[in-house]
Amino acid sequence: MTNTPYPPEAPKDCALCPRLVEYRHAVAVKEPTWFNGAVPSFGDEAAELLVIGLAPGVTGANRTGRPFTGDWAGDLLYATIDKFGFSKGTYAADPGDGLALTGAMITNAVRCVPPENKPVGAEINACRPFLLSRIEALPKLKVMLCLGKISHDSTVRALGLKLKDHPFGHGTRYEVSFGGRDYLLVSSYHCSRYNTNTGRLTAEMFEDVFAMARDAIG
């Protein structure tokens, strides 16, 4: 293990990325009752599956304080998580819905909401140590499932691997080793409204990737 000094979760008022701090504050002025901070991971500390998204959506996780909660992407993600037996309870797009993940956790490559859902390279790099620490803190982790190219690339870099040897693609799967442990790294197109509306990602395609994860875990 690398023993990174970063904790698995960024502080809510994380100040590492000035542009994201400015944007958080601007949103908070308009919507002071929203979460408006670095969104913590959600799920089971005994997770065998870690789902890694891009970043909080402004009216989704930035509003509710729970990854993928309150927006379209979450509707598809949580329905698929449930179908493959990684949750208990009913997802109701609200952190108070009582939903619990079992054997799974959801996090983001970037913990704070970026303008137009587009973090820049420096912000992705600044947040990567939190991702690495999150991975290291899951003792039973077997599979990492990345949603989108930014998530995939940041995870590959966090593990000290080369992107040219592990290119992103929907349904890609790589057996990787890190810190003396073996993992399966699988990736999917992001479950965004744009990707699903355009047909780039269908529910069936998304389920195929989760099936890979489930098969690897058993």
PDB file of C-alpha atoms in Angstrom:
ATOM      1  CA  MET A   1       0.000   0.000   0.000  1.00  0.00           C
ATOM      2  CA  THR A   2       1.048   3.581  -0.580  1.00  0.00           C
ATOM      3  CA  ASN A   3      -0.112   4.876   2.809  1.00  0.00           C
ATOM      4  CA  THR A   4      -1.266   8.163   1.276  1.00  0.00           C
ATOM      5  CA  PRO A   5      -1.702  10.891   3.895  1.00  0.00           C
ATOM      6  CA  TYR A   6      -5.094  11.758   2.410  1.00  0.00           C
ATOM      7  CA  PRO A   7      -8.213  10.334   4.084  1.00  0.00           C
ATOM      8  CA  PRO A   8     -10.723   8.335   2.018  1.00  0.00           C
ATOM      9  CA  GLU A   9     -13.155  11.247   2.191  1.00  0.00           C
ATOM     10  CA  ALA A  10     -12.450  14.884   1.418  1.00  0.00           C
ATOM     11  CA  PRO A  11     -13.597  17.431   3.996  1.00  0.00           C
ATOM     12  CA  LYS A  12     -16.922  19.013   3.056  1.00  0.00           C
ATOM     13  CA  ASP A  13     -15.263  22.413   2.758  1.00  0.00           C
ATOM     14  CA  CYS A  14     -12.253  21.123   0.802  1.00  0.00           C
ATOM     15  CA  ALA A  15     -10.276  24.069  -0.567  1.00  0.00           C
ATOM     16  CA  LEU A  16      -7.839  22.305  -2.922  1.00  0.00           C
ATOM     17  CA  CYS A  17      -9.461  23.526  -6.155  1.00  0.00           C
ATOM     18  CA  PRO A  18     -10.147  27.295  -6.263  1.00  0.00           C
ATOM     19  CA  ARG A  19     -12.489  27.132  -9.263  1.00  0.00           C
ATOM     20  CA  LEU A  20     -14.624  24.447  -7.648  1.00  0.00           C
ATOM     21  CA  VAL A  21     -14.686  26.308  -4.332  1.00  0.00           C
ATOM     22  CA  GLU A  22     -15.860  29.436  -6.135  1.00  0.00           C
ATOM     23  CA  TYR A  23     -18.559  27.513  -7.958  1.00  0.00           C
ATOM     24  CA  ARG A  24     -19.731  25.760  -4.772  1.00  0.00           C
ATOM     25  CA  HIS A  25     -20.031  29.109  -3.041  1.00  0.00           C
ATOM     26  CA  ALA A  26     -21.918  30.627  -5.974  1.00  0.00           C
ATOM     27  CA  VAL A  27     -24.426  27.784  -5.934  1.00  0.00           C
ATOM     28  CA  ALA A  28     -24.750  28.040  -2.153  1.00  0.00           C
ATOM     29  CA  VAL A  29     -25.720  31.704  -2.437  1.00  0.00           C
ATOM     30  CA  LYS A  30     -28.623  30.734  -4.677  1.00  0.00           C
ATOM     31  CA  GLU A  31     -29.472  27.481  -2.873  1.00  0.00           C
ATOM     32  CA  PRO A  32     -28.309  27.734   0.754  1.00  0.00           C
ATOM     33  CA  THR A  33     -30.222  24.625   1.872  1.00  0.00           C
ATOM     34  CA  TRP A  34     -28.364  22.337  -0.537  1.00  0.00           C
ATOM     35  CA  PHE A  35     -25.357  20.243   0.530  1.00  0.00           C
ATOM     36  CA  ASN A  36     -22.882  22.352  -1.464  1.00  0.00           C
ATOM     37  CA  GLY A  37     -19.691  20.555  -0.475  1.00  0.00           C
ATOM     38  CA  ALA A  38     -17.362  17.694  -1.260  1.00  0.00           C
ATOM     39  CA  VAL A  39     -19.759  14.747  -1.495  1.00  0.00           C
ATOM     40  CA  PRO A  40     -18.744  11.707   0.564  1.00  0.00           C
ATOM     41  CA  SER A  41     -18.778   8.159  -0.740  1.00  0.00           C
ATOM     42  CA  PHE A  42     -21.874   6.087  -0.013  1.00  0.00           C
ATOM     43  CA  GLY A  43     -22.093   2.426   0.774  1.00  0.00           C
ATOM     44  CA  ASP A  44     -20.698  -0.579   2.564  1.00  0.00           C
ATOM     45  CA  GLU A  45     -17.253  -0.419   4.183  1.00  0.00           C
ATOM     46  CA  ALA A  46     -17.027  -4.155   3.414  1.00  0.00           C
ATOM     47  CA  ALA A  47     -17.648  -3.452  -0.270  1.00  0.00           C
ATOM     48  CA  GLU A  48     -16.355  -5.875  -2.869  1.00  0.00           C
ATOM     49  CA  LEU A  49     -17.513  -3.510  -5.631  1.00  0.00           C
ATOM     50  CA  LEU A  50     -16.530   0.157  -5.888  1.00  0.00           C
ATOM     51  CA  VAL A  51     -18.455   2.182  -8.463  1.00  0.00           C
ATOM     52  CA  ILE A  52     -16.489   5.278  -9.452  1.00  0.00           C
ATOM     53  CA  GLY A  53     -18.358   8.133 -11.089  1.00  0.00           C
ATOM     54  CA  LEU A  54     -17.165  11.430 -12.512  1.00  0.00           C
ATOM     55  CA  ALA A  55     -18.302  14.173 -10.123  1.00  0.00           C
ATOM     56  CA  PRO A  56     -21.442  15.361  -8.312  1.00  0.00           C
ATOM     57  CA  GLY A  57     -24.179  16.877 -10.463  1.00  0.00           C
ATOM     58  CA  VAL A  58     -25.236  20.349  -9.411  1.00  0.00           C
ATOM     59  CA  THR A  59     -28.907  19.432  -8.808  1.00  0.00           C
ATOM     60  CA  GLY A  60     -28.110  15.821  -7.927  1.00  0.00           C
ATOM     61  CA  ALA A  61     -25.426  14.928  -5.394  1.00  0.00           C
ATOM     62  CA  ASN A  62     -24.413  18.552  -4.803  1.00  0.00           C
ATOM     63  CA  ARG A  63     -27.981  19.161  -3.693  1.00  0.00           C
ATOM     64  CA  THR A  64     -28.587  15.960  -1.742  1.00  0.00           C
ATOM     65  CA  GLY A  65     -25.115  15.104  -0.442  1.00  0.00           C
ATOM     66  CA  ARG A  66     -25.244  11.488  -1.671  1.00  0.00           C
ATOM     67  CA  PRO A  67     -23.593  10.279  -4.888  1.00  0.00           C
ATOM     68  CA  PHE A  68     -25.898   9.950  -7.891  1.00  0.00           C
ATOM     69  CA  THR A  69     -28.932  10.908  -5.825  1.00  0.00           C
ATOM     70  CA  GLY A  70     -31.540  13.220  -7.283  1.00  0.00           C
ATOM     71  CA  ASP A  71     -30.711  13.131 -10.986  1.00  0.00           C
ATOM     72  CA  TRP A  72     -31.285  10.966 -14.045  1.00  0.00           C
ATOM     73  CA  ALA A  73     -27.959   9.153 -13.830  1.00  0.00           C
ATOM     74  CA  GLY A  74     -28.856   7.970 -10.343  1.00  0.00           C
ATOM     75  CA  ASP A  75     -32.182   6.535 -11.477  1.00  0.00           C
ATOM     76  CA  LEU A  76     -30.422   4.149 -13.851  1.00  0.00           C
ATOM     77  CA  LEU A  77     -27.457   3.450 -11.582  1.00  0.00           C
ATOM     78  CA  TYR A  78     -29.432   2.572  -8.465  1.00  0.00           C
ATOM     79  CA  ALA A  79     -31.949   0.482 -10.416  1.00  0.00           C
ATOM     80  CA  THR A  80     -29.068  -1.524 -11.871  1.00  0.00           C
ATOM     81  CA  ILE A  81     -27.325  -1.833  -8.516  1.00  0.00           C
ATOM     82  CA  ASP A  82     -30.556  -3.239  -7.087  1.00  0.00           C
ATOM     83  CA  LYS A  83     -31.037  -5.664  -9.977  1.00  0.00           C
ATOM     84  CA  PHE A  84     -27.635  -7.202  -9.297  1.00  0.00           C
ATOM     85  CA  GLY A  85     -28.195  -7.562  -5.571  1.00  0.00           C
ATOM     86  CA  PHE A  86     -26.010  -4.761  -4.250  1.00  0.00           C
ATOM     87  CA  SER A  87     -28.676  -2.845  -2.307  1.00  0.00           C
ATOM     88  CA  LYS A  88     -31.491  -3.170   0.189  1.00  0.00           C
ATOM     89  CA  GLY A  89     -34.461  -0.862   0.431  1.00  0.00           C
ATOM     90  CA  THR A  90     -35.998   1.400  -2.183  1.00  0.00           C
ATOM     91  CA  TYR A  91     -34.203   4.241  -3.950  1.00  0.00           C
ATOM     92  CA  ALA A  92     -36.349   7.365  -3.783  1.00  0.00           C
ATOM     93  CA  ALA A  93     -33.833   9.996  -4.944  1.00  0.00           C
ATOM     94  CA  ASP A  94     -33.442  11.270  -1.387  1.00  0.00           C
ATOM     95  CA  PRO A  95     -30.681  10.493   1.130  1.00  0.00           C
ATOM     96  CA  GLY A  96     -33.381   9.873   3.721  1.00  0.00           C
ATOM     97  CA  ASP A  97     -34.991   7.077   1.709  1.00  0.00           C
ATOM     98  CA  GLY A  98     -33.391   4.378   3.856  1.00  0.00           C
ATOM     99  CA  LEU A  99     -31.562   2.764   0.952  1.00  0.00           C
ATOM    100  CA  ALA A 100     -28.467   0.787   1.946  1.00  0.00           C
ATOM    101  CA  LEU A 101     -25.789  -0.696  -0.289  1.00  0.00           C
ATOM    102  CA  THR A 102     -24.626  -4.236   0.438  1.00  0.00           C
ATOM    103  CA  GLY A 103     -21.219  -5.283  -0.767  1.00  0.00           C
ATOM    104  CA  ALA A 104     -20.875  -2.095  -2.787  1.00  0.00           C
ATOM    105  CA  MET A 105     -19.837   1.535  -2.465  1.00  0.00           C
ATOM    106  CA  ILE A 106     -20.224   4.527  -4.785  1.00  0.00           C
ATOM    107  CA  THR A 107     -17.690   7.345  -4.987  1.00  0.00           C
ATOM    108  CA  ASN A 108     -16.561   9.959  -7.502  1.00  0.00           C
ATOM    109  CA  ALA A 109     -13.236  10.730  -9.128  1.00  0.00           C
ATOM    110  CA  VAL A 110     -13.871  14.398  -8.279  1.00  0.00           C
ATOM    111  CA  ARG A 111     -15.751  15.026  -5.051  1.00  0.00           C
ATOM    112  CA  CYS A 112     -16.992  18.591  -5.685  1.00  0.00           C
ATOM    113  CA  VAL A 113     -19.422  19.752  -8.344  1.00  0.00           C
ATOM    114  CA  PRO A 114     -17.686  21.264 -11.400  1.00  0.00           C
ATOM    115  CA  PRO A 115     -19.229  23.886 -13.677  1.00  0.00           C
ATOM    116  CA  GLU A 116     -21.010  22.246 -16.617  1.00  0.00           C
ATOM    117  CA  ASN A 117     -20.050  18.815 -15.218  1.00  0.00           C
ATOM    118  CA  LYS A 118     -16.523  19.316 -16.571  1.00  0.00           C
ATOM    119  CA  PRO A 119     -13.608  19.194 -14.126  1.00  0.00           C
ATOM    120  CA  VAL A 120     -10.254  20.288 -15.512  1.00  0.00           C
ATOM    121  CA  GLY A 121      -7.098  18.218 -15.342  1.00  0.00           C
ATOM    122  CA  ALA A 122      -5.657  19.992 -12.317  1.00  0.00           C
ATOM    123  CA  GLU A 123      -8.875  19.329 -10.354  1.00  0.00           C
ATOM    124  CA  ILE A 124      -8.924  15.661 -11.283  1.00  0.00           C
ATOM    125  CA  ASN A 125      -5.284  15.382 -10.233  1.00  0.00           C
ATOM    126  CA  ALA A 126      -5.881  17.204  -6.944  1.00  0.00           C
ATOM    127  CA  CYS A 127      -8.725  14.874  -5.998  1.00  0.00           C
ATOM    128  CA  ARG A 128      -7.014  11.651  -7.049  1.00  0.00           C
ATOM    129  CA  PRO A 129      -5.313  11.026  -3.667  1.00  0.00           C
ATOM    130  CA  PHE A 130      -8.776  10.816  -2.061  1.00  0.00           C
ATOM    131  CA  LEU A 131      -9.750   8.195  -4.659  1.00  0.00           C
ATOM    132  CA  LEU A 132      -6.594   6.221  -4.002  1.00  0.00           C
ATOM    133  CA  SER A 133      -7.158   6.345  -0.260  1.00  0.00           C
ATOM    134  CA  ARG A 134     -10.778   5.258  -0.765  1.00  0.00           C
ATOM    135  CA  ILE A 135      -9.608   2.229  -2.750  1.00  0.00           C
ATOM    136  CA  GLU A 136      -6.998   1.330  -0.142  1.00  0.00           C
ATOM    137  CA  ALA A 137      -9.500   1.626   2.721  1.00  0.00           C
ATOM    138  CA  LEU A 138     -11.766  -1.140   1.383  1.00  0.00           C
ATOM    139  CA  PRO A 139     -10.278  -4.413   2.683  1.00  0.00           C
ATOM    140  CA  LYS A 140     -12.593  -6.697   0.693  1.00  0.00           C
ATOM    141  CA  LEU A 141     -12.544  -4.800  -2.593  1.00  0.00           C
ATOM    142  CA  LYS A 142     -12.406  -6.995  -5.709  1.00  0.00           C
ATOM    143  CA  VAL A 143     -13.893  -4.966  -8.564  1.00  0.00           C
ATOM    144  CA  MET A 144     -13.726  -1.309  -9.551  1.00  0.00           C
ATOM    145  CA  LEU A 145     -16.393  -0.197 -12.016  1.00  0.00           C
ATOM    146  CA  CYS A 146     -15.601   3.140 -13.657  1.00  0.00           C
ATOM    147  CA  LEU A 147     -18.328   5.268 -15.212  1.00  0.00           C
ATOM    148  CA  GLY A 148     -16.903   7.284 -18.089  1.00  0.00           C
ATOM    149  CA  LYS A 149     -13.433   8.042 -19.406  1.00  0.00           C
ATOM    150  CA  ILE A 150     -12.437  10.601 -16.770  1.00  0.00           C
ATOM    151  CA  SER A 151     -13.239   8.151 -13.990  1.00  0.00           C
ATOM    152  CA  HIS A 152     -11.438   5.349 -15.816  1.00  0.00           C
ATOM    153  CA  ASP A 153      -8.327   7.377 -16.568  1.00  0.00           C
ATOM    154  CA  SER A 154      -8.044   8.785 -13.050  1.00  0.00           C
ATOM    155  CA  THR A 155      -8.435   5.326 -11.528  1.00  0.00           C
ATOM    156  CA  VAL A 156      -5.786   3.868 -13.835  1.00  0.00           C
ATOM    157  CA  ARG A 157      -3.425   6.679 -12.833  1.00  0.00           C
ATOM    158  CA  ALA A 158      -4.260   6.251  -9.142  1.00  0.00           C
ATOM    159  CA  LEU A 159      -3.184   2.620  -9.404  1.00  0.00           C
ATOM    160  CA  GLY A 160       0.109   3.646 -10.999  1.00  0.00           C
ATOM    161  CA  LEU A 161      -0.765   2.048 -14.329  1.00  0.00           C
ATOM    162  CA  LYS A 162      -0.255   3.330 -17.874  1.00  0.00           C
ATOM    163  CA  LEU A 163      -3.221   4.576 -19.867  1.00  0.00           C
ATOM    164  CA  LYS A 164      -1.763   3.251 -23.126  1.00  0.00           C
ATOM    165  CA  ASP A 165      -1.905  -0.248 -21.661  1.00  0.00           C
ATOM    166  CA  HIS A 166      -5.403   0.211 -20.225  1.00  0.00           C
ATOM    167  CA  PRO A 167      -7.421   2.333 -22.689  1.00  0.00           C
ATOM    168  CA  PHE A 168     -11.004   3.260 -21.868  1.00  0.00           C
ATOM    169  CA  GLY A 169     -13.896   1.674 -23.669  1.00  0.00           C
ATOM    170  CA  HIS A 170     -17.370   0.470 -22.801  1.00  0.00           C
ATOM    171  CA  GLY A 171     -17.099  -3.048 -21.445  1.00  0.00           C
ATOM    172  CA  THR A 172     -13.319  -3.031 -21.095  1.00  0.00           C
ATOM    173  CA  ARG A 173     -11.953  -5.259 -18.359  1.00  0.00           C
ATOM    174  CA  TYR A 174      -8.439  -5.402 -16.980  1.00  0.00           C
ATOM    175  CA  GLU A 175      -6.972  -7.630 -14.315  1.00  0.00           C
ATOM    176  CA  VAL A 176      -4.664  -5.349 -12.335  1.00  0.00           C
ATOM    177  CA  SER A 177      -2.476  -5.576  -9.253  1.00  0.00           C
ATOM    178  CA  PHE A 178      -1.844  -2.833  -6.759  1.00  0.00           C
ATOM    179  CA  GLY A 179      -0.438  -2.813  -3.253  1.00  0.00           C
ATOM    180  CA  GLY A 180      -0.068  -6.572  -3.241  1.00  0.00           C
ATOM    181  CA  ARG A 181      -3.728  -7.128  -4.132  1.00  0.00           C
ATOM    182  CA  ASP A 182      -5.447  -8.171  -7.356  1.00  0.00           C
ATOM    183  CA  TYR A 183      -8.472  -6.352  -8.755  1.00  0.00           C
ATOM    184  CA  LEU A 184     -10.710  -6.375 -11.785  1.00  0.00           C
ATOM    185  CA  LEU A 185     -11.106  -2.962 -13.405  1.00  0.00           C
ATOM    186  CA  VAL A 186     -14.174  -2.701 -15.631  1.00  0.00           C
ATOM    187  CA  SER A 187     -15.566   0.387 -17.313  1.00  0.00           C
ATOM    188  CA  SER A 188     -18.772   1.670 -18.834  1.00  0.00           C
ATOM    189  CA  TYR A 189     -19.976   4.708 -20.646  1.00  0.00           C
ATOM    190  CA  HIS A 190     -21.319   7.125 -18.048  1.00  0.00           C
ATOM    191  CA  CYS A 191     -25.012   6.645 -17.228  1.00  0.00           C
ATOM    192  CA  SER A 192     -25.787  10.292 -17.997  1.00  0.00           C
ATOM    193  CA  ARG A 193     -29.048  11.488 -19.485  1.00  0.00           C
ATOM    194  CA  TYR A 194     -27.167  12.526 -22.636  1.00  0.00           C
ATOM    195  CA  ASN A 195     -25.673   9.079 -23.176  1.00  0.00           C
ATOM    196  CA  THR A 196     -28.945   7.275 -22.566  1.00  0.00           C
ATOM    197  CA  ASN A 197     -31.054   9.716 -24.608  1.00  0.00           C
ATOM    198  CA  THR A 198     -28.722   9.422 -27.595  1.00  0.00           C
ATOM    199  CA  GLY A 199     -28.574   5.646 -27.339  1.00  0.00           C
ATOM    200  CA  ARG A 200     -24.846   5.588 -26.732  1.00  0.00           C
ATOM    201  CA  LEU A 201     -25.657   3.672 -23.550  1.00  0.00           C
ATOM    202  CA  THR A 202     -28.685   1.438 -23.158  1.00  0.00           C
ATOM    203  CA  ALA A 203     -29.908  -0.199 -19.974  1.00  0.00           C
ATOM    204  CA  GLU A 204     -28.880  -3.540 -21.453  1.00  0.00           C
ATOM    205  CA  MET A 205     -25.337  -2.304 -22.131  1.00  0.00           C
ATOM    206  CA  PHE A 206     -25.096  -0.982 -18.594  1.00  0.00           C
ATOM    207  CA  GLU A 207     -26.323  -4.257 -17.156  1.00  0.00           C
ATOM    208  CA  ASP A 208     -23.734  -6.154 -19.188  1.00  0.00           C
ATOM    209  CA  VAL A 209     -20.956  -4.328 -17.354  1.00  0.00           C
ATOM    210  CA  PHE A 210     -22.548  -4.939 -13.962  1.00  0.00           C
ATOM    211  CA  ALA A 211     -22.865  -8.600 -14.915  1.00  0.00           C
ATOM    212  CA  MET A 212     -19.077  -8.687 -15.382  1.00  0.00           C
ATOM    213  CA  ALA A 213     -18.636  -7.267 -11.889  1.00  0.00           C
ATOM    214  CA  ARG A 214     -21.129  -9.639 -10.324  1.00  0.00           C
ATOM    215  CA  ASP A 215     -19.579 -12.665 -12.038  1.00  0.00           C
ATOM    216  CA  ALA A 216     -16.129 -11.689 -10.795  1.00  0.00           C
ATOM    217  CA  ILE A 217     -17.359 -11.286  -7.239  1.00  0.00           C
ATOM    218  CA  GLY A 218     -19.525 -14.378  -7.226  1.00  0.00           C
TER     219      GLY A 218
END
